[in-house]
Short mmCIF file of C-alpha atoms in Angstrom, two decimals:
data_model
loop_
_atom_site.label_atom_id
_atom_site.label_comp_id
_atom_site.label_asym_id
_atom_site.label_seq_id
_atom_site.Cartn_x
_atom_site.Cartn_y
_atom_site.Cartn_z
CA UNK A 31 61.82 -148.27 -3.48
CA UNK A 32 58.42 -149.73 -3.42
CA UNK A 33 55.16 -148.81 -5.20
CA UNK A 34 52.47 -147.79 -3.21
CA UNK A 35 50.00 -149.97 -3.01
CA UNK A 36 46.38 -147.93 -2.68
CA UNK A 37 45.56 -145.40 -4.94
CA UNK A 38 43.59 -142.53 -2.90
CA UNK A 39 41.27 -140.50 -4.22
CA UNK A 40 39.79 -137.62 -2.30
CA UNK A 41 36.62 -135.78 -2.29
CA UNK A 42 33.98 -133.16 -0.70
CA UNK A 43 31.98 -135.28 1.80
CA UNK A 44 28.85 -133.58 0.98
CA UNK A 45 29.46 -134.14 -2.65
CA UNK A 46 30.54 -137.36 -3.07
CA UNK A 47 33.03 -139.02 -4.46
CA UNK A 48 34.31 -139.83 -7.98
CA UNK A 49 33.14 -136.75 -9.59
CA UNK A 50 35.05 -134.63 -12.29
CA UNK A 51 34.88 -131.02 -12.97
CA UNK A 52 34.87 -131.70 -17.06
CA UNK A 53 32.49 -134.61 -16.91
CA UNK A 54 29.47 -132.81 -18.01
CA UNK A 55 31.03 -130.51 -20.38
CA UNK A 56 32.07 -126.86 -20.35
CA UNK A 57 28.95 -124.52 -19.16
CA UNK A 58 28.01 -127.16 -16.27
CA UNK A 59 32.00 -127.22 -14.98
CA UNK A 60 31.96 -123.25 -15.09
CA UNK A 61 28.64 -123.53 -13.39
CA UNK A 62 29.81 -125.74 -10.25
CA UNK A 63 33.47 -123.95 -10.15
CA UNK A 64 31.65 -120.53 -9.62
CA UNK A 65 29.56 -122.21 -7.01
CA UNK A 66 33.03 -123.21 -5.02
CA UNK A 67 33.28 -119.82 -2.32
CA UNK A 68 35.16 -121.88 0.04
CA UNK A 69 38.40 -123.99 0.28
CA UNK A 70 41.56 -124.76 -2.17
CA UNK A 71 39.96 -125.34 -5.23
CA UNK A 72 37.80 -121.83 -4.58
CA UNK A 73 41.09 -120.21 -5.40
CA UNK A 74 41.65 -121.54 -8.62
CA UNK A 75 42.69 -118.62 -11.45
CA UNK A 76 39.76 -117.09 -13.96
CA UNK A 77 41.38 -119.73 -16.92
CA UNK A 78 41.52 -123.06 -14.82
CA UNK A 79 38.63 -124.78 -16.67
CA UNK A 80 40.58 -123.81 -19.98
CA UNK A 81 43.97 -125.31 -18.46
CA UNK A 82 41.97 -128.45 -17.26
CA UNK A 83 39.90 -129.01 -20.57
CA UNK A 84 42.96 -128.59 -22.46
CA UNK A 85 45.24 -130.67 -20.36
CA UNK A 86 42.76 -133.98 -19.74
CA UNK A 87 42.84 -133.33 -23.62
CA UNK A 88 46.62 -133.61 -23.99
CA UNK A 89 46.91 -136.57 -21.24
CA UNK A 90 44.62 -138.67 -23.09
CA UNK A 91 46.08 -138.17 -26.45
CA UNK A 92 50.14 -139.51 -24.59
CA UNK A 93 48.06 -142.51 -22.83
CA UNK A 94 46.59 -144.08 -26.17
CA UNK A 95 50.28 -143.20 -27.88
CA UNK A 96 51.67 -145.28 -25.42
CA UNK A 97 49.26 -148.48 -25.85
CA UNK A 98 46.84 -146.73 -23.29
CA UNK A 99 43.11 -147.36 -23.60
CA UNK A 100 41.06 -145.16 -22.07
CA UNK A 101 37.06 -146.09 -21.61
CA UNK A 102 36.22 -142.45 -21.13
CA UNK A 103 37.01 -138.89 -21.75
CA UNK A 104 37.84 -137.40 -18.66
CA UNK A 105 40.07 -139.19 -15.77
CA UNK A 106 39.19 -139.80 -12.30
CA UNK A 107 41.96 -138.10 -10.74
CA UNK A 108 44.12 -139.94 -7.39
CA UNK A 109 47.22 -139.88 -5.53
CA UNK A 110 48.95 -142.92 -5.37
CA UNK A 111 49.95 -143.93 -1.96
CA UNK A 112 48.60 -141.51 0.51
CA UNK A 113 48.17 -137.88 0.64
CA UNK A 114 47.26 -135.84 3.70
CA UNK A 115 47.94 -132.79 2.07
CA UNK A 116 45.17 -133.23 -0.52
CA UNK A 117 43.02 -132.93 2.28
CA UNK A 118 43.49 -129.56 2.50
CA UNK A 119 41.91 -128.74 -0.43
CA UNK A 120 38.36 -129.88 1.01
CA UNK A 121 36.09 -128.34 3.95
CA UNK A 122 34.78 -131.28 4.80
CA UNK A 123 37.51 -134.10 3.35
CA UNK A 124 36.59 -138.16 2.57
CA UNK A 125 38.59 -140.77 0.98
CA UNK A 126 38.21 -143.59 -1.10
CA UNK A 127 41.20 -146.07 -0.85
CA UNK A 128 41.33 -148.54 -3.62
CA UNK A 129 44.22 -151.84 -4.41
CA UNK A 130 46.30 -150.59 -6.95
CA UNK A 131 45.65 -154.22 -8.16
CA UNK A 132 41.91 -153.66 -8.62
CA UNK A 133 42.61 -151.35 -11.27
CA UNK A 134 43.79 -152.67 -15.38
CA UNK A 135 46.69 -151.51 -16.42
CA UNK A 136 45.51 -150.05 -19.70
CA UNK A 137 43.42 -147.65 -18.11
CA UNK A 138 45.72 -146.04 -15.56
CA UNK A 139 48.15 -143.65 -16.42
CA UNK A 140 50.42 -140.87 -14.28
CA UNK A 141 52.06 -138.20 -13.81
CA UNK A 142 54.49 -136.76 -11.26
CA UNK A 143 53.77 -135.15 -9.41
CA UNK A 144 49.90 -133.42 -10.07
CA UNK A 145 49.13 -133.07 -13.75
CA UNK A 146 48.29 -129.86 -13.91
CA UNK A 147 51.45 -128.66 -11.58
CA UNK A 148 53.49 -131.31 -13.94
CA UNK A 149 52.74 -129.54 -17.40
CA UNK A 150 53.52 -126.29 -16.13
CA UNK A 151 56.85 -126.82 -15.42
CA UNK A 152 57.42 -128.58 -18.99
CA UNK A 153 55.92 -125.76 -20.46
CA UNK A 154 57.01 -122.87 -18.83
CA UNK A 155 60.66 -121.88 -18.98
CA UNK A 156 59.78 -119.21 -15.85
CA UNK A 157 59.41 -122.24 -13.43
CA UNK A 158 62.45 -124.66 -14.81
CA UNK A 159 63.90 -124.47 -11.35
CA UNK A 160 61.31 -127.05 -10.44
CA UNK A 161 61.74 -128.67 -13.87
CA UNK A 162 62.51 -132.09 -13.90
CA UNK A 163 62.54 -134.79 -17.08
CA UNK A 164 59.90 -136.58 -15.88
CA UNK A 165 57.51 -133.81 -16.18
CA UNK A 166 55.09 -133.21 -19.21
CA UNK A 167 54.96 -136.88 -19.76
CA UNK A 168 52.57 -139.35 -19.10
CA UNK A 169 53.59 -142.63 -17.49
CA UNK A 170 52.31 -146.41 -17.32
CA UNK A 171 51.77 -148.46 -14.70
CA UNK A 172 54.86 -150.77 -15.58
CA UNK A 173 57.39 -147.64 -15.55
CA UNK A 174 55.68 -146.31 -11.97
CA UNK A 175 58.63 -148.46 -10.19
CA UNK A 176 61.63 -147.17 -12.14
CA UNK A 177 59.81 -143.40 -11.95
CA UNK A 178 59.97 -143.73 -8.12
CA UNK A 179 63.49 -145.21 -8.14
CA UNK A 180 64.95 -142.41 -10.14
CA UNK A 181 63.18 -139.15 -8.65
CA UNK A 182 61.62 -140.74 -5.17
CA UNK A 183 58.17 -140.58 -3.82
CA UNK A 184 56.92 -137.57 -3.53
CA UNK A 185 55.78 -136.31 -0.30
CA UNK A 186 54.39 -133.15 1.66
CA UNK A 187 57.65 -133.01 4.02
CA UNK A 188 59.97 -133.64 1.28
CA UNK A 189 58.22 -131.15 -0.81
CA UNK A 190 59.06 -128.29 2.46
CA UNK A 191 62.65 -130.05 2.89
CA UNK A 192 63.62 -128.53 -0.53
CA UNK A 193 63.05 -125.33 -3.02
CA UNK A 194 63.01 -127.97 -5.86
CA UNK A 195 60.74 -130.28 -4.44
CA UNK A 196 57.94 -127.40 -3.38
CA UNK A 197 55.49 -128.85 -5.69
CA UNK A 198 55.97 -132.55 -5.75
CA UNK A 199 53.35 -133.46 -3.05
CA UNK A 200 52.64 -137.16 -4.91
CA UNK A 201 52.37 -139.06 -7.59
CA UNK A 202 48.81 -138.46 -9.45
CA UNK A 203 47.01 -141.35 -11.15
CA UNK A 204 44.05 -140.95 -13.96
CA UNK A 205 41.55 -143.51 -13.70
CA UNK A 206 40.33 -144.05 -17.48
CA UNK A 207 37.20 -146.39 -17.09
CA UNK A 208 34.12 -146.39 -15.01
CA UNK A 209 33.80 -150.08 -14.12
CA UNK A 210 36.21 -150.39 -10.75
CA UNK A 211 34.60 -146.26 -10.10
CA UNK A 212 30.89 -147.69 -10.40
CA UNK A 213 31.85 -151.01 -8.19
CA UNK A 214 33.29 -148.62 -5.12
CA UNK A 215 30.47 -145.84 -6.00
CA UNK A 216 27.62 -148.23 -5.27
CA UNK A 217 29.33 -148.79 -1.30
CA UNK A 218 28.38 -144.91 -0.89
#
């Protein structure tokens, strides 16, 4: 099967793009999440921000074990290949499609499918009927072919096709460096 070859990453129009819950630190991320009344990410449970902190944490710490260098401490979060669905999450929805072959290697990493949705399952023995043994891991660029070969890309109608496959809506990539973000920033 083929890689995708765009990363996507989506956004609140009226915010812009490329922005990270965790960039600023703790207090401002509870700040703006309490200031989200409307949409997806409006229904996010009282210790998200804890989850989040603690996961971009635990991401960072597998992509440097595994030769990963990351410029920065939080990720810019996209799908790769497209992802309607994710639109879903926004009021007013915008994209940002970027070559996978704009980005360097050392500062991309994955999971699969969404991080957060990926570490539950490894952690939690209550949802191991979505459990798969590529979740809880963090994956480079170089494996992203064999990942897709062995479990398939992930997609919304595959994802209602199958109990199993509920959650895996795509493939999410972490951006670890500002340089390609600030280039595609500046066209906004």
């Amino acid at each position: 099967m083929n890689v995708p070859e765009f990363l996507f990453h989506y956004y609140e129009l009226d915010n812009g793009p490329f922005l990270n819950i965790t960039e600023c630190g703790y207090e401002k991320a509870e700040s703006i999440q309490n200031k989200i009344s409307e949409g997806w990410n409006s229904k996010r449970p009282d210790n998200y921000l804890d989850l989040r902190f603690s996961l971009e944490n635990r991401i960072r710490k597998q992509f440097i074990l595994r030769g990963g260098e990351p410029n920065r401490n939080d990720p810019f979060y996209f799908t790769l290949g497209e992802c309607e669905w994710v639109k879903s999450w926004y009021i007013n929805p915008g994209v940002v499609k970027i070559p996978l072959t704009d980005f360097k290697a050392n500062h991309l990493s994955f999971t699969y499918p969404d991080s957060m949705v990926s570490y539950q399952f490894y952690d939690e023995s209550k949802l191991e009927t979505y459990r798969k043994d590529c979740n809880g891991r963090v994956f480079l660029l170089s494996e992203i072919s064999s990942l897709i070969n062995e479990y398939g890309l992930p997609s919304d109608e595959k994802s209602r096709a199958k109990e199993s496959l509920k959650y895996d809506k795509y493939i999410e990539a972490q951006v670890w460096d500002d340089s390609i973000i600030k280039e595609y920033k500046n066209k906004f």
